[in-house]
Short mmCIF file of N, CA, C and O in Angstrom, two decimals:
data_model
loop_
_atom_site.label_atom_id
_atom_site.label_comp_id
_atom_site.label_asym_id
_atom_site.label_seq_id
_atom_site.Cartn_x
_atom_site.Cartn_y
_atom_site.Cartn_z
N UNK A 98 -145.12 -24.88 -49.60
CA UNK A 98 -144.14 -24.92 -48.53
C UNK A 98 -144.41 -23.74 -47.60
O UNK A 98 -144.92 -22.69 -48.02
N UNK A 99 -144.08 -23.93 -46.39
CA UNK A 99 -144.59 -22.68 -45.38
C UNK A 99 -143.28 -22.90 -44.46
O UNK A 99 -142.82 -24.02 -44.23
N UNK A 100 -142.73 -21.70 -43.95
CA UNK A 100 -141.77 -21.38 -42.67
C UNK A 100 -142.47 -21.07 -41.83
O UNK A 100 -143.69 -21.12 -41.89
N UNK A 101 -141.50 -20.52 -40.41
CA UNK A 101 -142.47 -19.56 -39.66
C UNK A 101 -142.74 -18.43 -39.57
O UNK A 101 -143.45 -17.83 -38.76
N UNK A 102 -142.05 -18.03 -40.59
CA UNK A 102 -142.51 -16.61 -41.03
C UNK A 102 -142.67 -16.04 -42.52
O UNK A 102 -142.76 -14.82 -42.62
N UNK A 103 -142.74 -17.01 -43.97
CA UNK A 103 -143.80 -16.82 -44.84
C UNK A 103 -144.05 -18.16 -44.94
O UNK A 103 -143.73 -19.11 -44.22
N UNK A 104 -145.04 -18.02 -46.57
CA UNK A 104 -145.41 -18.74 -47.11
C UNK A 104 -145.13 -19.02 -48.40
O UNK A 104 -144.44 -18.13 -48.90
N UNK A 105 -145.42 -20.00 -49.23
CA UNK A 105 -144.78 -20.37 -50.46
C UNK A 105 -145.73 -21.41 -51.22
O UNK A 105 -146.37 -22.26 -50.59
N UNK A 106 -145.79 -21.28 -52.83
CA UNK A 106 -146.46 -22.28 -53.39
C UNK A 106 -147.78 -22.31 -52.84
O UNK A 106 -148.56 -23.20 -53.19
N UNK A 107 -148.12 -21.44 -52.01
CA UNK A 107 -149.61 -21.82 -51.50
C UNK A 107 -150.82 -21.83 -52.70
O UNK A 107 -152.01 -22.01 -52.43
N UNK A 108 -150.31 -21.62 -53.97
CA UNK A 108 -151.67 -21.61 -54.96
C UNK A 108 -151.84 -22.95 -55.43
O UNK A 108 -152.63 -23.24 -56.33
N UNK A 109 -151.10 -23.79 -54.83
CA UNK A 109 -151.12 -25.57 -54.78
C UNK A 109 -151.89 -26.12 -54.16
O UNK A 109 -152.73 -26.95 -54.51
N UNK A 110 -151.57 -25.55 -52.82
CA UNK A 110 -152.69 -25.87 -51.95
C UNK A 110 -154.15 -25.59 -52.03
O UNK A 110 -155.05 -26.28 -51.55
N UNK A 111 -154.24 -24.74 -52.55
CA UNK A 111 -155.24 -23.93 -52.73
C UNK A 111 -156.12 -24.91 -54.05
O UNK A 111 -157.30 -25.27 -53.99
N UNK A 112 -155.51 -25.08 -54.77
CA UNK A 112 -155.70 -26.02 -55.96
C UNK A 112 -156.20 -27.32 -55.28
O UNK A 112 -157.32 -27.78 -55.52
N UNK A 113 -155.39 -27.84 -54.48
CA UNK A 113 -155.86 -29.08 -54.08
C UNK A 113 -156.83 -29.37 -53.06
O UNK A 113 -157.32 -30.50 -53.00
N UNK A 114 -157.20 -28.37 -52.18
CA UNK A 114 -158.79 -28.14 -51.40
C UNK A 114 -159.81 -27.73 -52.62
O UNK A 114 -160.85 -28.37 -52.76
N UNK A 115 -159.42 -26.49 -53.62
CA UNK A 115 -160.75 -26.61 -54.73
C UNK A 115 -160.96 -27.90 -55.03
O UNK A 115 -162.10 -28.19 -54.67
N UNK A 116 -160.24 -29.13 -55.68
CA UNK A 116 -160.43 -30.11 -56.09
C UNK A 116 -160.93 -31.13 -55.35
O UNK A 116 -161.54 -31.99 -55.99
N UNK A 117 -160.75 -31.37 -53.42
CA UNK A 117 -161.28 -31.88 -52.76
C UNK A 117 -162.71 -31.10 -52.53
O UNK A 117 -163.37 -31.90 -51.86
N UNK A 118 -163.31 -30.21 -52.70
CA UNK A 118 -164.24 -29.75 -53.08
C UNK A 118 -165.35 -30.06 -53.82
O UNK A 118 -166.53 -30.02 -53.47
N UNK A 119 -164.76 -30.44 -55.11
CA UNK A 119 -164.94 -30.61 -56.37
C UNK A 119 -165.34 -32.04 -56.14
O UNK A 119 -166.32 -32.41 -56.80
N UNK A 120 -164.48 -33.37 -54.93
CA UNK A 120 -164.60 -34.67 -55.36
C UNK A 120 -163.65 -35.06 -56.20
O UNK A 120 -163.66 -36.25 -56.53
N UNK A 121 -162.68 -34.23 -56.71
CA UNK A 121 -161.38 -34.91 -57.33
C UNK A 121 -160.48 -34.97 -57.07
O UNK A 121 -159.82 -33.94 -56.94
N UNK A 122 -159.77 -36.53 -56.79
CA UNK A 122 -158.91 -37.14 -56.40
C UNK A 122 -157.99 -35.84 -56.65
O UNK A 122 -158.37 -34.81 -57.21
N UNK A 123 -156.72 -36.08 -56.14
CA UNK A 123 -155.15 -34.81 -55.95
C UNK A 123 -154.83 -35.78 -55.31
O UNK A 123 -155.42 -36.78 -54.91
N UNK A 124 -153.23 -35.18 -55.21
CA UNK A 124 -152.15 -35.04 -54.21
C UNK A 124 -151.13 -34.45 -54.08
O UNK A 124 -150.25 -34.58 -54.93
N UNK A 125 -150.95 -33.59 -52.91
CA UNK A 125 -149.91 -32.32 -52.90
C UNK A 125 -148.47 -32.88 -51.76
O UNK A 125 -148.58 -33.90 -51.08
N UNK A 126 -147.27 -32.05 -51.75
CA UNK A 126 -146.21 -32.88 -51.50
C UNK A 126 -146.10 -31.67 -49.74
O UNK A 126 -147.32 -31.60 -49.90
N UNK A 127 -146.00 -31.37 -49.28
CA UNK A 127 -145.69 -30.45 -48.32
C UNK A 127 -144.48 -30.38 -47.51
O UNK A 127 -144.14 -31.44 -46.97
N UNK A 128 -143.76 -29.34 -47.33
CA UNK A 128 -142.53 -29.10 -46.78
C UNK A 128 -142.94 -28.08 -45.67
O UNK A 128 -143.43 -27.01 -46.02
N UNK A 129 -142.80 -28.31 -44.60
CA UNK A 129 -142.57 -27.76 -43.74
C UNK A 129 -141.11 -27.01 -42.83
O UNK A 129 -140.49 -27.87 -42.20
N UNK A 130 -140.63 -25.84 -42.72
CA UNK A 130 -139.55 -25.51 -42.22
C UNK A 130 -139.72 -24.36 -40.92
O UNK A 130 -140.48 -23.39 -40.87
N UNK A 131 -139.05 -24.67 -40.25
CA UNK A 131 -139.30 -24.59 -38.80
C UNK A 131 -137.96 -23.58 -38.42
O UNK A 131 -136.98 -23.72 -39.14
N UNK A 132 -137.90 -22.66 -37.42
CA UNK A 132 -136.87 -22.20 -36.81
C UNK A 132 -135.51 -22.90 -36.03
O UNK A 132 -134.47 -22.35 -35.69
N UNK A 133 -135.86 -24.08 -35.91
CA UNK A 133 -135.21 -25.15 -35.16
C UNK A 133 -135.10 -26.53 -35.99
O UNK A 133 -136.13 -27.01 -36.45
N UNK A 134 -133.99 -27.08 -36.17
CA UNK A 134 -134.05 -28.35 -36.69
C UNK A 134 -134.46 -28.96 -38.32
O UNK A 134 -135.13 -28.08 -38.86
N UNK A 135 -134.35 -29.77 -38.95
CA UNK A 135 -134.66 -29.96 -40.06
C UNK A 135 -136.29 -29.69 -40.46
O UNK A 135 -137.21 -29.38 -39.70
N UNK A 136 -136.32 -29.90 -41.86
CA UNK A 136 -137.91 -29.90 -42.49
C UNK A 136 -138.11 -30.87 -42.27
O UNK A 136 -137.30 -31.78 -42.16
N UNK A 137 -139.65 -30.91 -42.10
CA UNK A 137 -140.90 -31.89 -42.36
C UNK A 137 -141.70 -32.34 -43.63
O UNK A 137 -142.71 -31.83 -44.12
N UNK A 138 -141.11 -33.23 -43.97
CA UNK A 138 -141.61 -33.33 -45.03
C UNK A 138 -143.31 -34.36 -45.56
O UNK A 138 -143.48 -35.47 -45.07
N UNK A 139 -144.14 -33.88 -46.33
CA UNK A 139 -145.53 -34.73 -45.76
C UNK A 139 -146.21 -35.40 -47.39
O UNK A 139 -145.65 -35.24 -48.48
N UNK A 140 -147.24 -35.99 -47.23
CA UNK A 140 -147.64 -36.61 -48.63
C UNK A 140 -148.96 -36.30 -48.40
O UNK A 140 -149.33 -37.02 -47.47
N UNK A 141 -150.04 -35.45 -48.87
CA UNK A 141 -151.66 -35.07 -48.27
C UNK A 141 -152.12 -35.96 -50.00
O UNK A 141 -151.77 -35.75 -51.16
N UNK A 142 -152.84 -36.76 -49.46
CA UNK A 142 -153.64 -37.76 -50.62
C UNK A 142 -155.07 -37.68 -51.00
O UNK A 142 -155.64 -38.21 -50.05
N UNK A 143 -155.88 -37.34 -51.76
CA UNK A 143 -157.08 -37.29 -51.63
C UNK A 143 -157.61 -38.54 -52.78
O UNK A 143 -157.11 -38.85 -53.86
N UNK A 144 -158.66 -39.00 -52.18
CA UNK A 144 -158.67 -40.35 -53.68
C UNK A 144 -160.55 -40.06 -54.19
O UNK A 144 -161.15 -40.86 -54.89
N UNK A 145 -161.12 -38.88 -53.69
CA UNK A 145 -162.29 -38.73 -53.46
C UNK A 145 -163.46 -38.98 -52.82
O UNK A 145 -164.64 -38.69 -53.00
N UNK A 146 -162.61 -39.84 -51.74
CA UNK A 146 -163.49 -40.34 -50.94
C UNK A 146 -162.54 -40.23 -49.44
O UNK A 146 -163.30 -39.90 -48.53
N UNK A 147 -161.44 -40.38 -49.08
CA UNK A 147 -160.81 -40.65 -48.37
C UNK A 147 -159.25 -39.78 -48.70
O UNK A 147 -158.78 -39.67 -49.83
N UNK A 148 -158.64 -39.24 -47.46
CA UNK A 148 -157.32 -38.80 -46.97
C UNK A 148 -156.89 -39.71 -46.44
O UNK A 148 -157.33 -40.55 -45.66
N UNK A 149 -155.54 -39.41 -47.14
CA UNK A 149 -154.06 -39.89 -46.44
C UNK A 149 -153.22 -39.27 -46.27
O UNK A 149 -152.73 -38.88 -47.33
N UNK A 150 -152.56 -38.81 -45.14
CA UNK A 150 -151.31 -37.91 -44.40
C UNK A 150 -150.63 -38.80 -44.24
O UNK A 150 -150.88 -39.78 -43.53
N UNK A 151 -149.29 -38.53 -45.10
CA UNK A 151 -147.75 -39.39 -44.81
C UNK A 151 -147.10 -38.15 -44.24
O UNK A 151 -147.17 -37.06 -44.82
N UNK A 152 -146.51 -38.30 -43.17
CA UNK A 152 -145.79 -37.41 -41.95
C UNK A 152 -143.96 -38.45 -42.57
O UNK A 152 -143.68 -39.63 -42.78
N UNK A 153 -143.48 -37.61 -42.61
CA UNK A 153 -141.83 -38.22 -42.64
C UNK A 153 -141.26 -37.31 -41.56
O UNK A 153 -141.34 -36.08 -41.47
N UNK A 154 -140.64 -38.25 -40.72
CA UNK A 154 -140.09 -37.11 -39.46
C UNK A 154 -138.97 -38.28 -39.23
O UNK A 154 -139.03 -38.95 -38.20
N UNK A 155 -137.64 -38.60 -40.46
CA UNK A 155 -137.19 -39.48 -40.43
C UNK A 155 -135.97 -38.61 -40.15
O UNK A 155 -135.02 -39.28 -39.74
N UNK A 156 -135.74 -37.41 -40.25
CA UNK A 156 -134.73 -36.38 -39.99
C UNK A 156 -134.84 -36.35 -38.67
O UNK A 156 -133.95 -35.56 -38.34
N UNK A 157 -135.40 -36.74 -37.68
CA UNK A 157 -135.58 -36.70 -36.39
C UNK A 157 -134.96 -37.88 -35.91
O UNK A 157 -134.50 -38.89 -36.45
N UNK A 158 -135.14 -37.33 -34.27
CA UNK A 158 -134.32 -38.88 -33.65
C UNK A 158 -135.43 -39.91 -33.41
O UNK A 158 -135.18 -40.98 -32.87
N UNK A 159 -136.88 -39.51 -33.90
CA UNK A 159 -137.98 -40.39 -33.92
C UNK A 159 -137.89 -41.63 -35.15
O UNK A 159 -138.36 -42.76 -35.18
N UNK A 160 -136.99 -40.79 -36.21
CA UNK A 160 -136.68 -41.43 -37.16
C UNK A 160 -138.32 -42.74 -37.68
O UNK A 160 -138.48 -43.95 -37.82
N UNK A 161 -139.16 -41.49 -37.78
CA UNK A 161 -140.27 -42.48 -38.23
C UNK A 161 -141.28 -41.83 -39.14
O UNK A 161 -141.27 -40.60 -39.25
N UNK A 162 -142.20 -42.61 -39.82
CA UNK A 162 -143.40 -41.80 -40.72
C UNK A 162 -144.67 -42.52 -39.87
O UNK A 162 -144.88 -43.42 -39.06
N UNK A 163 -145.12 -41.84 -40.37
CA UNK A 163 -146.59 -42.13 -39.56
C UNK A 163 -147.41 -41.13 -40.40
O UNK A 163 -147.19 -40.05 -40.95
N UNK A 164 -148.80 -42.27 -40.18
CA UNK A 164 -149.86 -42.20 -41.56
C UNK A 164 -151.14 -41.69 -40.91
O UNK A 164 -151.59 -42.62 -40.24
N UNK A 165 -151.86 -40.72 -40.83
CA UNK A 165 -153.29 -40.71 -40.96
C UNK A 165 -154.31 -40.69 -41.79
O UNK A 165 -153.97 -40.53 -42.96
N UNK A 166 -155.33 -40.79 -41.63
CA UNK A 166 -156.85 -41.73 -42.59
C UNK A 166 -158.08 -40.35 -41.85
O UNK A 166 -158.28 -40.20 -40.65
N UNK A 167 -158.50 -39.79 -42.58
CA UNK A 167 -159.58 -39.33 -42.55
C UNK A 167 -160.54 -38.52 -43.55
O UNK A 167 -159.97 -37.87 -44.43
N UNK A 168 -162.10 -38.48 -43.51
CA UNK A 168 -162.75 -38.16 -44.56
C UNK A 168 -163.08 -36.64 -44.89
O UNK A 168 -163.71 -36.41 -45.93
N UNK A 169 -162.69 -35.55 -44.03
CA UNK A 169 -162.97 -34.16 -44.28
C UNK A 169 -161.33 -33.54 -43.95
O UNK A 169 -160.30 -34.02 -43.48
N UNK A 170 -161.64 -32.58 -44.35
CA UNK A 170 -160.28 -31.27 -44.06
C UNK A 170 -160.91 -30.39 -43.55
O UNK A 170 -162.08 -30.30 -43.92
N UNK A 171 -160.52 -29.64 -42.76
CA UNK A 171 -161.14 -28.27 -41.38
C UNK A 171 -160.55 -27.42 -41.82
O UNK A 171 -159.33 -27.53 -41.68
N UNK A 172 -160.79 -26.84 -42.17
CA UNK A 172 -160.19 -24.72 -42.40
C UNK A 172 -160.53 -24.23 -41.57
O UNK A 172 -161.74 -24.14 -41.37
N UNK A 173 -159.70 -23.72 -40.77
CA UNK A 173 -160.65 -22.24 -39.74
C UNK A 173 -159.45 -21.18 -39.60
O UNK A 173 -158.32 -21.61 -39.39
N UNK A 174 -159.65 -20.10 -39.68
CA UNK A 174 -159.55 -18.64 -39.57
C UNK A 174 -159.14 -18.01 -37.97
O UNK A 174 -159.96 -17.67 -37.12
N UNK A 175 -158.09 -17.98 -37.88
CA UNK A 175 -157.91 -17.26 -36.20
C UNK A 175 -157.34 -15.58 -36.43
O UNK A 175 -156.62 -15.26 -37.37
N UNK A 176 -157.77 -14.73 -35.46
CA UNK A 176 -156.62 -13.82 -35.50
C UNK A 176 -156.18 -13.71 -34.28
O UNK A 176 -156.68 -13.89 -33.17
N UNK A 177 -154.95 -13.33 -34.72
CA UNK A 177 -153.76 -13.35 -33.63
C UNK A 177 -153.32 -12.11 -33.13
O UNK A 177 -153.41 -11.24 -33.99
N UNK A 178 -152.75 -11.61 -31.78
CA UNK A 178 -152.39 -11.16 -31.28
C UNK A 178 -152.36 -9.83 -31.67
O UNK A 178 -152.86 -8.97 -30.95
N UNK A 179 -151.78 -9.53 -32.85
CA UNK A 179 -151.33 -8.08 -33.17
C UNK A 179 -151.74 -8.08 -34.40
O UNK A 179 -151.15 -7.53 -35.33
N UNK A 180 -152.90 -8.78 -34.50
CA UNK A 180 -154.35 -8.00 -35.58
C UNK A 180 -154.22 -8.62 -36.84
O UNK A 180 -154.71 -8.20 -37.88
N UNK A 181 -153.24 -10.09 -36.65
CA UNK A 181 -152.27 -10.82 -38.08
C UNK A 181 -153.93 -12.09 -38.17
O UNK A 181 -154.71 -12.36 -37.25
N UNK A 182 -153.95 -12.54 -39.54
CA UNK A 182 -154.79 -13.81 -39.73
C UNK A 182 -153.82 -14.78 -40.09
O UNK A 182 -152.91 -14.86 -40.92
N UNK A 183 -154.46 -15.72 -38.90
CA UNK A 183 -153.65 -17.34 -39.67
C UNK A 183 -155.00 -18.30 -40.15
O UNK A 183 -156.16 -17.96 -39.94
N UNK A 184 -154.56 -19.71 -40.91
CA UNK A 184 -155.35 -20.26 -41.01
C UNK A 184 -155.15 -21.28 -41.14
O UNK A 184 -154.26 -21.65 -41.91
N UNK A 185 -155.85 -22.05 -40.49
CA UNK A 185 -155.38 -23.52 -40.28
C UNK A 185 -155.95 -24.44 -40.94
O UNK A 185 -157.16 -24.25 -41.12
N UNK A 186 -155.28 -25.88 -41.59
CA UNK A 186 -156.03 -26.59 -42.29
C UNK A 186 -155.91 -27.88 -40.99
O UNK A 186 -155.15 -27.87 -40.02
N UNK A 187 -156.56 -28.55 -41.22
CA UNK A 187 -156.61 -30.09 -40.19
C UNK A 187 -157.35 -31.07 -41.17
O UNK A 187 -158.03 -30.80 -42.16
N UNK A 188 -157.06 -32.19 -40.67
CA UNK A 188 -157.51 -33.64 -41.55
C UNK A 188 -158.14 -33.64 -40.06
O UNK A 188 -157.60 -33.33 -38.99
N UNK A 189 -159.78 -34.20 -40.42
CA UNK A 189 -160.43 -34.58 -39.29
C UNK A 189 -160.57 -36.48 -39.30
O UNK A 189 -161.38 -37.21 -39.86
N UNK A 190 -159.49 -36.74 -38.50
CA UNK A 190 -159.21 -38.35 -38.60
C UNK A 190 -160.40 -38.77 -38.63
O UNK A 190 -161.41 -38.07 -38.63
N UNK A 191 -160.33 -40.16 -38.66
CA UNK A 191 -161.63 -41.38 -38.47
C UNK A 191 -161.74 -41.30 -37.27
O UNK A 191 -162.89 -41.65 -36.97
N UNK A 192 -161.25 -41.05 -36.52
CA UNK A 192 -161.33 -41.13 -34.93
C UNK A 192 -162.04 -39.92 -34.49
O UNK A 192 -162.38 -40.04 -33.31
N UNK A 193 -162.39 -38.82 -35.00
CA UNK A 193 -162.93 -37.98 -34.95
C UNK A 193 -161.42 -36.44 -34.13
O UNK A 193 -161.72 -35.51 -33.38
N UNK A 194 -160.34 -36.68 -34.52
CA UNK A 194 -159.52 -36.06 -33.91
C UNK A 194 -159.21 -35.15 -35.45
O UNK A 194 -159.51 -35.35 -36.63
N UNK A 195 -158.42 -34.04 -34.68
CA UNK A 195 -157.96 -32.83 -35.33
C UNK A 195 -156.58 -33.07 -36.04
O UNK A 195 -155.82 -32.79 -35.11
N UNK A 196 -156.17 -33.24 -36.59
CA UNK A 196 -154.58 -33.27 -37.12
C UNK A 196 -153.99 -32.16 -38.02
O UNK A 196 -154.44 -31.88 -39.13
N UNK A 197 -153.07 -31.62 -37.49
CA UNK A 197 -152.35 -30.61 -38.28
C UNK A 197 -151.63 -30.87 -39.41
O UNK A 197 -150.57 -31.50 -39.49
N UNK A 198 -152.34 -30.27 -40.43
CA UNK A 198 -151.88 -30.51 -41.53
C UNK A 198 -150.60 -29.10 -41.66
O UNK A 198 -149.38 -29.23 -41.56
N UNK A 199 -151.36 -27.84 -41.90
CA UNK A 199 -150.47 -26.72 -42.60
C UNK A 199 -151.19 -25.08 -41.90
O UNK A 199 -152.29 -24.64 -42.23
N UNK A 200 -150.28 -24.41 -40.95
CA UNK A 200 -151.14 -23.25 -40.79
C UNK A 200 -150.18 -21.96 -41.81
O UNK A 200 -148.96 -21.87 -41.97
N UNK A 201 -150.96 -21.37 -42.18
CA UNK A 201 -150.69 -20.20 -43.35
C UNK A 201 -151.08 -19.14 -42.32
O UNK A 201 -151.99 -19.08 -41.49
N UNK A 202 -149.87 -18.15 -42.75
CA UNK A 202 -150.14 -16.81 -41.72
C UNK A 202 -150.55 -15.84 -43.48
O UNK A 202 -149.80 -15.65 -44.44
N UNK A 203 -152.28 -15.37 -43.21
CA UNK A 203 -152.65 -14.95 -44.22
C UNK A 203 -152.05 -13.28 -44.24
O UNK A 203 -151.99 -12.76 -45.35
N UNK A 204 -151.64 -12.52 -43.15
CA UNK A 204 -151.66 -11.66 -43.49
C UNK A 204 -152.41 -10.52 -42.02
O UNK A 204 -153.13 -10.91 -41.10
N UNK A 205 -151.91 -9.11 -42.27
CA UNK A 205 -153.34 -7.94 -41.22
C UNK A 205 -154.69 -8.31 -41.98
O UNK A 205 -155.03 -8.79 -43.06
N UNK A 206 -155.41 -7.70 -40.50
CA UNK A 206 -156.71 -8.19 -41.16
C UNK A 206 -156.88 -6.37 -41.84
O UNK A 206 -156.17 -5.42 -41.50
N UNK A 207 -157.92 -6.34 -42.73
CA UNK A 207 -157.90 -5.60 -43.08
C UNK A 207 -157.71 -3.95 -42.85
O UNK A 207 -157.07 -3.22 -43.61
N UNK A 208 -158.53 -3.43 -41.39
CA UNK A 208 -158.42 -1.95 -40.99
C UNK A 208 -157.31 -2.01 -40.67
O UNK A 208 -157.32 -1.23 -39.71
N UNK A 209 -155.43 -2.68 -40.83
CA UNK A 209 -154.25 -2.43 -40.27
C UNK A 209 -153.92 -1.95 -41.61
O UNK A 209 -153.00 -1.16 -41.86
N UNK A 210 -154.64 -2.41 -42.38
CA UNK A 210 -153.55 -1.97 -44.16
C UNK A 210 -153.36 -0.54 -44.44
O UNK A 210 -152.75 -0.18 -45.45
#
């Protein structure tokens, strides 16, 4: 689970990219909580060959889920503003598009500690 200002359970996640790694099937549950408005709640599927992102955004006035399909996950590493690391995961659809899965604020980068 991640807010916008920590993080939580991330050794799950972490578990479930080693194992997409690895080629073994997982699936992790994700909660998202936001400064504004209800959680997001998500379903990340791996079957070893193929992702599935279940998005529930039924707490919304969209009142809908919606599914993406794709064969890799993207990690990349940014730093931000005032010397902080985030890191972003993305499902790289079939379509060849970016989708936000989960960004983790890792922390200063090291010479702030």
């Amino acid at each position: 689970m991640t807010d916008s200002i920590m993080n939580f359970n991330i050794g799950r996640l972490l578990l479930f990219m080693d194992n997409y790694g690895r080629g073994i099937p997982d699936k992790i549950s994700i909660t998202k909580f936001g400064v504004d408005g209800p959680a997001t709640t998500a379903r990340l599927y791996y079957n070893s060959n193929l992702f599935s992102y279940v998005v529930d955004e039924t707490r919304y006035a969209s009142g809908k889920f919606y599914t993406y399909y794709g064969h890799e996950m993207k990690v990349k590493k940014r730093y931000l503003n005032n010397n902080e690391i985030a890191i972003d995961y993305n499902l790289i659809s079939l379509d060849g598009n970016e989708v936000p899965i989960l960004i983790i604020w890792a922390g200063l980068k090291s010479d702030k500690i």
